[in-house]
PDB file of C-alpha atoms in Angstrom:
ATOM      1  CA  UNK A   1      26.192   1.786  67.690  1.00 36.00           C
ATOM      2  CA  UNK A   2      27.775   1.892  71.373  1.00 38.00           C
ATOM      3  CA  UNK A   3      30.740   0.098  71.894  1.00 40.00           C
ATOM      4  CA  UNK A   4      32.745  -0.428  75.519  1.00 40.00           C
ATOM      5  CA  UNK A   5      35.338  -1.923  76.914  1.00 44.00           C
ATOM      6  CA  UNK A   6      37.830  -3.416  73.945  1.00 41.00           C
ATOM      7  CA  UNK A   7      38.346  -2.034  70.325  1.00 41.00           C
ATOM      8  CA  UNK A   8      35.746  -3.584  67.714  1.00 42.00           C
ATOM      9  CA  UNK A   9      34.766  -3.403  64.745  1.00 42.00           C
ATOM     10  CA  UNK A  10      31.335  -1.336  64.827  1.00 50.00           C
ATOM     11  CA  UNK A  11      28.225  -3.068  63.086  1.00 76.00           C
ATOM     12  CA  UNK A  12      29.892  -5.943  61.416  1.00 84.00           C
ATOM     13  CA  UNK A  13      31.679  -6.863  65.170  1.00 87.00           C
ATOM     14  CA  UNK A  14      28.401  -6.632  66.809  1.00 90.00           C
ATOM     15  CA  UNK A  15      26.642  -8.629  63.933  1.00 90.00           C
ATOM     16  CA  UNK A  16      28.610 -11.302  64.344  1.00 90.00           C
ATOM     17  CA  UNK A  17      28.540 -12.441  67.781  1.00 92.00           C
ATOM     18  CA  UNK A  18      24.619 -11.588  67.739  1.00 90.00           C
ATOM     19  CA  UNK A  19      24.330 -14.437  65.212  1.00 90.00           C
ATOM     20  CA  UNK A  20      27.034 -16.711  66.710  1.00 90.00           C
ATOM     21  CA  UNK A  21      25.609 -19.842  67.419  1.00 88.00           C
ATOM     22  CA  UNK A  22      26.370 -22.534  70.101  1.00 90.00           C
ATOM     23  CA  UNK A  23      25.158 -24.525  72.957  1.00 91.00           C
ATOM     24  CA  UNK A  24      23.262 -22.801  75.492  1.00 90.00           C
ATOM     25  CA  UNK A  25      24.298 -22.925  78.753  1.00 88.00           C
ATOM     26  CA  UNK A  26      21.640 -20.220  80.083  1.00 86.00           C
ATOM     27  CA  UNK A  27      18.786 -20.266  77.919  1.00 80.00           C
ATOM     28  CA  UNK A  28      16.759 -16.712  76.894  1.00 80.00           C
ATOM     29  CA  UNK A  29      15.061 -15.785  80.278  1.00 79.00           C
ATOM     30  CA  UNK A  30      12.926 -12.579  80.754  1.00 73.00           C
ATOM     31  CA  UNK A  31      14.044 -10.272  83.624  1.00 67.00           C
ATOM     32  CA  UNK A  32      14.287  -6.748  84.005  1.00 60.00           C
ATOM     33  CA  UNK A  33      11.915  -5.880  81.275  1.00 68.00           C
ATOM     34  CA  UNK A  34      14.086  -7.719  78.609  1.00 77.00           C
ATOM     35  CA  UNK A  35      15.721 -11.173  78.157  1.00 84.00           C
ATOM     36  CA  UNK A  36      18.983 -12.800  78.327  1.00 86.00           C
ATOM     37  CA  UNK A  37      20.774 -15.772  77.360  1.00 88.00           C
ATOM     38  CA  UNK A  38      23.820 -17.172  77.541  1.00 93.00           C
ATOM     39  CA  UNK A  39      26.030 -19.590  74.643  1.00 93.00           C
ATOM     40  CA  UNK A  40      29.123 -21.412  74.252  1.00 94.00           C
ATOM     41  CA  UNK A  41      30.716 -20.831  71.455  1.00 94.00           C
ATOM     42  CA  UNK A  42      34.201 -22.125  70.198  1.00 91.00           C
ATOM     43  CA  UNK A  43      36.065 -19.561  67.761  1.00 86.00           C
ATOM     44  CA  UNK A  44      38.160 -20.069  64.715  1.00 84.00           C
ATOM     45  CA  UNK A  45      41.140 -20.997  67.054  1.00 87.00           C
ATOM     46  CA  UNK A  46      39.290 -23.142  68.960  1.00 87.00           C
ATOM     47  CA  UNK A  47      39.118 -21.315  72.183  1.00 91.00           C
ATOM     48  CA  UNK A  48      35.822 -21.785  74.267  1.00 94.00           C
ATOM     49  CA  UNK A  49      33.957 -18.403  74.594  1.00 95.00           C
ATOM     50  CA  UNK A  50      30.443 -16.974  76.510  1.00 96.00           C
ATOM     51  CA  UNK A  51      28.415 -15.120  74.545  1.00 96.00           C
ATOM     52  CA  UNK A  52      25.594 -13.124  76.208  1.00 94.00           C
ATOM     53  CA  UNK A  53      23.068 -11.360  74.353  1.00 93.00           C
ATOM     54  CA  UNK A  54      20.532  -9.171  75.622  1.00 90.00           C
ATOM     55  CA  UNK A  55      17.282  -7.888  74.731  1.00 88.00           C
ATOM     56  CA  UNK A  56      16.002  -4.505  76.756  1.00 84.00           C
ATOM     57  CA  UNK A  57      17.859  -6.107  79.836  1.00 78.00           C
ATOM     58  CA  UNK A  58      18.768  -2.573  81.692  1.00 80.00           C
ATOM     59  CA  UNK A  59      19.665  -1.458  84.929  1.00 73.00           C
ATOM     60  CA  UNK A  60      19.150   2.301  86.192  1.00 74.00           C
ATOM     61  CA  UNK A  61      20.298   4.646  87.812  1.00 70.00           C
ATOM     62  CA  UNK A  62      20.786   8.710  88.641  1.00 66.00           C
ATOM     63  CA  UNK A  63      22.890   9.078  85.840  1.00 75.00           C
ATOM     64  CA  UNK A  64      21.198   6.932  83.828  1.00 70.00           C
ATOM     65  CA  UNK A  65      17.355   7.151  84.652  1.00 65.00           C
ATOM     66  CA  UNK A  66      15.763   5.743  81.585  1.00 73.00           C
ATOM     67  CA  UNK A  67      18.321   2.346  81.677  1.00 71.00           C
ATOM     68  CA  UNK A  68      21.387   1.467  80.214  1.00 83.00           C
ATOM     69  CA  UNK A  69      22.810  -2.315  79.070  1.00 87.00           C
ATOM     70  CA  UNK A  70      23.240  -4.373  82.034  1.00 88.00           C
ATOM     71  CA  UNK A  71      26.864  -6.006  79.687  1.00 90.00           C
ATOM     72  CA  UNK A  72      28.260  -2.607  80.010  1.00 91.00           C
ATOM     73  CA  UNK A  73      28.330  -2.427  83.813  1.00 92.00           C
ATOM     74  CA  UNK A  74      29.302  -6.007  83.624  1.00 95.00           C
ATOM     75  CA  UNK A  75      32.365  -5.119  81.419  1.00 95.00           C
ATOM     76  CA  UNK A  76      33.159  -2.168  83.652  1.00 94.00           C
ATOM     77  CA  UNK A  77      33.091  -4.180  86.627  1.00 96.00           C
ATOM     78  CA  UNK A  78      35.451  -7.156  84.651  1.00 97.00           C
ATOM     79  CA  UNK A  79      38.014  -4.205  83.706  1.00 96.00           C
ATOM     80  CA  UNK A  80      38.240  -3.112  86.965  1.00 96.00           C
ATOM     81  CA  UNK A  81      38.809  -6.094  88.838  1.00 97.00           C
ATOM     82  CA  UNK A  82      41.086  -7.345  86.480  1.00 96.00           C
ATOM     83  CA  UNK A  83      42.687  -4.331  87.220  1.00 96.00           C
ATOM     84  CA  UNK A  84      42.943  -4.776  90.554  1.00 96.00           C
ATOM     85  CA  UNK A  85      44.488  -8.216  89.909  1.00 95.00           C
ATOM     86  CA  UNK A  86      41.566 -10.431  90.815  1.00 96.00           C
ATOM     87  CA  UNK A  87      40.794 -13.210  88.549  1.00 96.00           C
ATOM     88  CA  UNK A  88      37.479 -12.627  86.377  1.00 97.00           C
ATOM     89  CA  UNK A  89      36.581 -14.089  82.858  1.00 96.00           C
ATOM     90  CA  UNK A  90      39.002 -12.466  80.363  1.00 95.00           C
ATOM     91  CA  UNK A  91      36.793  -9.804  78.174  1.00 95.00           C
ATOM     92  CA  UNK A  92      37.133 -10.379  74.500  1.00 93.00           C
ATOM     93  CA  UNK A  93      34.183  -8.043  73.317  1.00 93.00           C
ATOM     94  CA  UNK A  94      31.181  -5.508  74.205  1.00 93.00           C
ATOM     95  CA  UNK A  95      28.852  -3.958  72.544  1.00 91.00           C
ATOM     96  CA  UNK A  96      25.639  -2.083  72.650  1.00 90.00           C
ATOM     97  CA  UNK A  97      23.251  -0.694  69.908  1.00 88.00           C
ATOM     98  CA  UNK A  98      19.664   0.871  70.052  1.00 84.00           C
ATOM     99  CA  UNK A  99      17.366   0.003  67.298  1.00 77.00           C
ATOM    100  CA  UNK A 100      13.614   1.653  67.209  1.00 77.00           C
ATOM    101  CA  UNK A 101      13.737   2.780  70.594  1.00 78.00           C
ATOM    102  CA  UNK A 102      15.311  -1.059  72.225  1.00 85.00           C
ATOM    103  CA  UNK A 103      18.638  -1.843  73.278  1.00 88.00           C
ATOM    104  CA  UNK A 104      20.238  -4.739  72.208  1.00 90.00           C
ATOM    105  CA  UNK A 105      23.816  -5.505  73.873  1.00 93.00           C
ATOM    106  CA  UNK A 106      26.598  -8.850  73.574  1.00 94.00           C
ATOM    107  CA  UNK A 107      29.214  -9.616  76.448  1.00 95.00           C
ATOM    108  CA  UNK A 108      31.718 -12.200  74.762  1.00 96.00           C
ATOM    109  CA  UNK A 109      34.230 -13.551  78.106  1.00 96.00           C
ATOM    110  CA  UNK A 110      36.598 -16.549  77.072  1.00 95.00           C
ATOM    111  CA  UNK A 111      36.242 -19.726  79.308  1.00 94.00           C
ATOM    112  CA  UNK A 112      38.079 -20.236  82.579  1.00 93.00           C
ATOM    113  CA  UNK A 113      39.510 -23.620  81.610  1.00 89.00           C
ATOM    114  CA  UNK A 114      39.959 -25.828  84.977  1.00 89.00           C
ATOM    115  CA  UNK A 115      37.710 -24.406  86.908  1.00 94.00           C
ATOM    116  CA  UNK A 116      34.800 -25.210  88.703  1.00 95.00           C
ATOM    117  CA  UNK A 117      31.896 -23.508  90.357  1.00 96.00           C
ATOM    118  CA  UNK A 118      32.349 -23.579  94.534  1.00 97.00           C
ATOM    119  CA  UNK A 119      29.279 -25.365  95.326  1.00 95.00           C
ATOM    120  CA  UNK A 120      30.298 -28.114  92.911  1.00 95.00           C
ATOM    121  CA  UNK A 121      34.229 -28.410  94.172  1.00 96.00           C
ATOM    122  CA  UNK A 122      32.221 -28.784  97.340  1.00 96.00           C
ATOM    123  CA  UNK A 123      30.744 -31.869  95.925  1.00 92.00           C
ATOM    124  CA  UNK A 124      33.663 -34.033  96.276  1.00 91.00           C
ATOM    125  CA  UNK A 125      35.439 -34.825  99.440  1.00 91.00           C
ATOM    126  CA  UNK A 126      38.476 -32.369 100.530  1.00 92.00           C
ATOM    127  CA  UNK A 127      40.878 -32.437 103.119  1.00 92.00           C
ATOM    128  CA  UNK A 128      40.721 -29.848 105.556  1.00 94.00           C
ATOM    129  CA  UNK A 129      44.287 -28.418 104.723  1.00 93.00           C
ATOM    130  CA  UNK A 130      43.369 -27.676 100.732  1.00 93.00           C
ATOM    131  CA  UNK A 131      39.915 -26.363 102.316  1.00 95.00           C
ATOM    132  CA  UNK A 132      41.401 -23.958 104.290  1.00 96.00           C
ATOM    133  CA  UNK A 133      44.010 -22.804 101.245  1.00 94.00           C
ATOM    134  CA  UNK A 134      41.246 -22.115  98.775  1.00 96.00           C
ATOM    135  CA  UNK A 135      39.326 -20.295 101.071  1.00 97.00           C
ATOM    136  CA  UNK A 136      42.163 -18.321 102.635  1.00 96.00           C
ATOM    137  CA  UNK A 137      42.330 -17.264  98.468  1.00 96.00           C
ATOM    138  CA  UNK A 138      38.994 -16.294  98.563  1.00 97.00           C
ATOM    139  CA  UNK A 139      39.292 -14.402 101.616  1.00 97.00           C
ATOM    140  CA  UNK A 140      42.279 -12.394 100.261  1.00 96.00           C
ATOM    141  CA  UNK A 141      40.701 -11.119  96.549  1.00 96.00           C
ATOM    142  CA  UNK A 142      37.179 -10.231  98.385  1.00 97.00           C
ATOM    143  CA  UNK A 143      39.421  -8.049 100.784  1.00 97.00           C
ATOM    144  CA  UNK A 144      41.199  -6.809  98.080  1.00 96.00           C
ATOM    145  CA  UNK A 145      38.079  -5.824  96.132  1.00 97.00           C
ATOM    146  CA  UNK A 146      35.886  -4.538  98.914  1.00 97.00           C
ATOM    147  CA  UNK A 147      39.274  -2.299  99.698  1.00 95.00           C
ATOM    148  CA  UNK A 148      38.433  -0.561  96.302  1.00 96.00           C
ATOM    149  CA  UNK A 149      35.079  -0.360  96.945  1.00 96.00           C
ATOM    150  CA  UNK A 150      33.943  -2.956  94.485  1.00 97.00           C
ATOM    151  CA  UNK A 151      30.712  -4.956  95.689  1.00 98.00           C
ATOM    152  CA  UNK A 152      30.185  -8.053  93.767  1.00 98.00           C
ATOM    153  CA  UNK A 153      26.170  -8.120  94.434  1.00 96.00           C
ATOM    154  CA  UNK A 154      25.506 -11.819  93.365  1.00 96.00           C
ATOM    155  CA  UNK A 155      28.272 -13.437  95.473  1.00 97.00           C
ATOM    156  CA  UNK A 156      26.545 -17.267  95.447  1.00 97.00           C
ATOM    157  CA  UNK A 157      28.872 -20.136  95.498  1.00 97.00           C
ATOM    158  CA  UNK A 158      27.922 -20.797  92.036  1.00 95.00           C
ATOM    159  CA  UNK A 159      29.523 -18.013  91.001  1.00 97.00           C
ATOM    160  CA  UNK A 160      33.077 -18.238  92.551  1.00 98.00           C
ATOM    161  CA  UNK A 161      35.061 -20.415  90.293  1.00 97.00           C
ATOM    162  CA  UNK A 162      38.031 -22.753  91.849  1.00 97.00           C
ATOM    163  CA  UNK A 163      41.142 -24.157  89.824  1.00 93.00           C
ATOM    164  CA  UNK A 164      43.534 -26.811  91.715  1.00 87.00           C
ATOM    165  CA  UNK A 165      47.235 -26.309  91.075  1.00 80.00           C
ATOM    166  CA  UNK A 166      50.209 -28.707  91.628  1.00 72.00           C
ATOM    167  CA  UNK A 167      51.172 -28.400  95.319  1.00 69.00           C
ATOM    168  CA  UNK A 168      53.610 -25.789  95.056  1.00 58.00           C
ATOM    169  CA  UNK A 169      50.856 -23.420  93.410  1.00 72.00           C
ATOM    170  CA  UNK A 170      47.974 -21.868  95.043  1.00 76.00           C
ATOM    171  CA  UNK A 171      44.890 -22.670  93.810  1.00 85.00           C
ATOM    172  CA  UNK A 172      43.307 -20.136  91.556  1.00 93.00           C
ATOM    173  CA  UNK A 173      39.801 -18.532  92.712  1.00 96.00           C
ATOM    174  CA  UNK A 174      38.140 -16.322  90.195  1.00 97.00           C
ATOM    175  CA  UNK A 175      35.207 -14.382  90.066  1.00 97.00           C
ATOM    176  CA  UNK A 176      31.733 -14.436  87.799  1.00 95.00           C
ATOM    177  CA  UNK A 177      28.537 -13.635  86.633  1.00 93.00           C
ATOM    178  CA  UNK A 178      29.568  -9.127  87.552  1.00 96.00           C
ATOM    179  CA  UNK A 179      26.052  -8.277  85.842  1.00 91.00           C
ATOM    180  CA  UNK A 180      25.524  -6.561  89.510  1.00 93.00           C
ATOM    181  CA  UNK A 181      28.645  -5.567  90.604  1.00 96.00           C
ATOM    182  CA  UNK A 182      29.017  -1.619  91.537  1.00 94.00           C
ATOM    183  CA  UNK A 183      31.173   1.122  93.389  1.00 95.00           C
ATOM    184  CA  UNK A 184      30.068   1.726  96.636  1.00 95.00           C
ATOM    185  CA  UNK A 185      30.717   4.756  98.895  1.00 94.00           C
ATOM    186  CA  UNK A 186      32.367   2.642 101.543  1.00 94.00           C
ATOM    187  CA  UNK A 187      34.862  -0.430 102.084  1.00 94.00           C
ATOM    188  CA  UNK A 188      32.472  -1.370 104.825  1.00 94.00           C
ATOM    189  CA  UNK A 189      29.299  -1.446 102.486  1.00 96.00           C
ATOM    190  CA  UNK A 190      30.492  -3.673 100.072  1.00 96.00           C
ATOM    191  CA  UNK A 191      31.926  -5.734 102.775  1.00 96.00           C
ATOM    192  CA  UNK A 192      28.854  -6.328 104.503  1.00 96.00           C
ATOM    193  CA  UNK A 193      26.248  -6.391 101.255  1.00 97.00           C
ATOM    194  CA  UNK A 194      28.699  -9.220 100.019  1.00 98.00           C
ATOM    195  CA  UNK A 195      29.030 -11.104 102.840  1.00 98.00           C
ATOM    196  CA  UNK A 196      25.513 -11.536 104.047  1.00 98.00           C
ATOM    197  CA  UNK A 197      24.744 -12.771 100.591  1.00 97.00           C
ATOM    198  CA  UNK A 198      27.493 -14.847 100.699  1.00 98.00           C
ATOM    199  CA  UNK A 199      26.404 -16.550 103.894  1.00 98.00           C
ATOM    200  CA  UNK A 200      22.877 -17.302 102.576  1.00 97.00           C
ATOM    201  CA  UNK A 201      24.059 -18.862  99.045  1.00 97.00           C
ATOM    202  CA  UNK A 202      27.076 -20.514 100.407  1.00 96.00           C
ATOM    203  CA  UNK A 203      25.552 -24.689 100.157  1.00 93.00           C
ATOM    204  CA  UNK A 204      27.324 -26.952 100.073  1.00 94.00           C
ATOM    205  CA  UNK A 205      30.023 -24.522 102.630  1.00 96.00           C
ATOM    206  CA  UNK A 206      30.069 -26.277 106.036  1.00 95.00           C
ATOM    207  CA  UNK A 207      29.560 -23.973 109.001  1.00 97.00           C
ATOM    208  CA  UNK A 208      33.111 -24.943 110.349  1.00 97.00           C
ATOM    209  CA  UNK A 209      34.083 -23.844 106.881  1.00 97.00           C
ATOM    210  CA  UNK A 210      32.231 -20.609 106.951  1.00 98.00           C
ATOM    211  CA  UNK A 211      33.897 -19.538 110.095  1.00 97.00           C
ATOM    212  CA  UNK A 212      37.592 -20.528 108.780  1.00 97.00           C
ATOM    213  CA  UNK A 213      36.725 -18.125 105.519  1.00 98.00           C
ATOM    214  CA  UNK A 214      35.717 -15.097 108.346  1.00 97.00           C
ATOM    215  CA  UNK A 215      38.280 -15.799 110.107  1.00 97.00           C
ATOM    216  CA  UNK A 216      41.167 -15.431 107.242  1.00 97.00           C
ATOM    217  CA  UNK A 217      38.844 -12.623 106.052  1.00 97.00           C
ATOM    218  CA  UNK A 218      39.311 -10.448 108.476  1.00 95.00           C
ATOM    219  CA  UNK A 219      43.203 -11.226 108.977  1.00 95.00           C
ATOM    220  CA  UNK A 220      43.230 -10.180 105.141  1.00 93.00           C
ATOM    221  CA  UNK A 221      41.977  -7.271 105.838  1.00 86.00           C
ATOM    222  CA  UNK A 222      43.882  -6.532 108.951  1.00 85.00           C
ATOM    223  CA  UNK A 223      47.281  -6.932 106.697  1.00 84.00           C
ATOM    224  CA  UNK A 224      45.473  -4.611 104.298  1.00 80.00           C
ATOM    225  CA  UNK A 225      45.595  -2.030 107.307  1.00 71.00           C
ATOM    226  CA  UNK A 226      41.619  -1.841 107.088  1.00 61.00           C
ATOM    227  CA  UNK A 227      38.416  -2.830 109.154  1.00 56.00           C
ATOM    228  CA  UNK A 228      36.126  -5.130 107.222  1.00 51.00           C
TER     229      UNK A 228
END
């Protein structure tokens, strides 16, 4: 048994959200080699949780040639974000275990009540003013994480999250679905890797949109005393 992230309870922790049970919200898919699926699951105090299991779902690299659990990197890349103060799915466990030769791994990440995805906030009509404040937001925490190197690697708008507040508030903006998310050598490379993805999966993001997010972008990173 391999556990990561958050103390647990080895087998009988592991055991227990593998046999969890809920509604599926991404059903078992094969990729990578493996297969993955995603439940929601509501605990003893009522509290809405993810639970993603995995099946031989790896990811390689140097240091890891023959694969590793994709839910580990995914709970690195949570950690560190939270870290750095950017709003990502609160981790409540990981773990990973290797049975005749196969990895098996969970990811359990409580709910971000209030939210909705981008694209869907999208959906219904916004002024231009509350526009422009969620995605000056944006703007600021993708600065902030391509400052530490951190490259999100699936940044769709289905997987940036936004919560209205009262007026006074800003609206929150969080951060999903990590599974790719890495160090890279440079600011500039997770800048740019980010962005260009961004600008393909960005529907329903008008243009006029799109060039108001650049725009506070590159301010944010100008107060950050960097070049994006």
């Amino acid at each position: 048994m391999m556990q990561f992230g958050i103390p647990c309870s080895a087998d009988a922790e592991f055991e227990r959200w593998w046999r969890a049970d809920g509604e599926w919200v991404e059903a078992p898919n094969v990729r990578r080699g493996g297969n993955s699926g995603v439940q929601r699951v509501t605990d003893a105090s009522g509290r809405c949780l993810y639970v993603k299991r995995q099946t031989g779902h790896l990811y390689r690299t140097v240091r890891h040639p023959f694969g590793r659990p994709t839910v580990l990197r995914e709970a690195t890349a949570l950690q560190a974000l939270s870290a750095l103060d950017i709003p990502v799915p609160v981790l409540d466990y990981c773990g990973a275990r290797r049975d005749t030769g196969q990895w098996a791994a969970v990811l359990v990440t409580r709910a971000l009540d209030g939210h909705q995805s981008l694209d869907r906030w999208y959906a219904e009509p916004r002024d231009e003013a509350l526009r422009k404040t969620v995605l000056d937001e944006l703007a600021r925490l993708l600065a902030r994480m391509h400052r530490a190197h951190w490259q999100h690697g699936c940044l769709y708008a289905k997987h940036i999250f936004v919560r209205e507040r009262p007026q006074a508030e800003l609206p929150n903006v969080a951060l999903l679905d990590l599974e790719k998310a890495r160090l890279r050598l440079s600011a500039s490379r997770a800048s740019k890797h980010d962005l260009a993805q961004l600008s393909r999966h960005r529907a329903p993001m008008p243009d006029q949109d799109w060039r108001t997010f650049l725009a506070s972008y590159e301010a944010a990173h100008r107060k950050l005393g960097m070049r994006p």
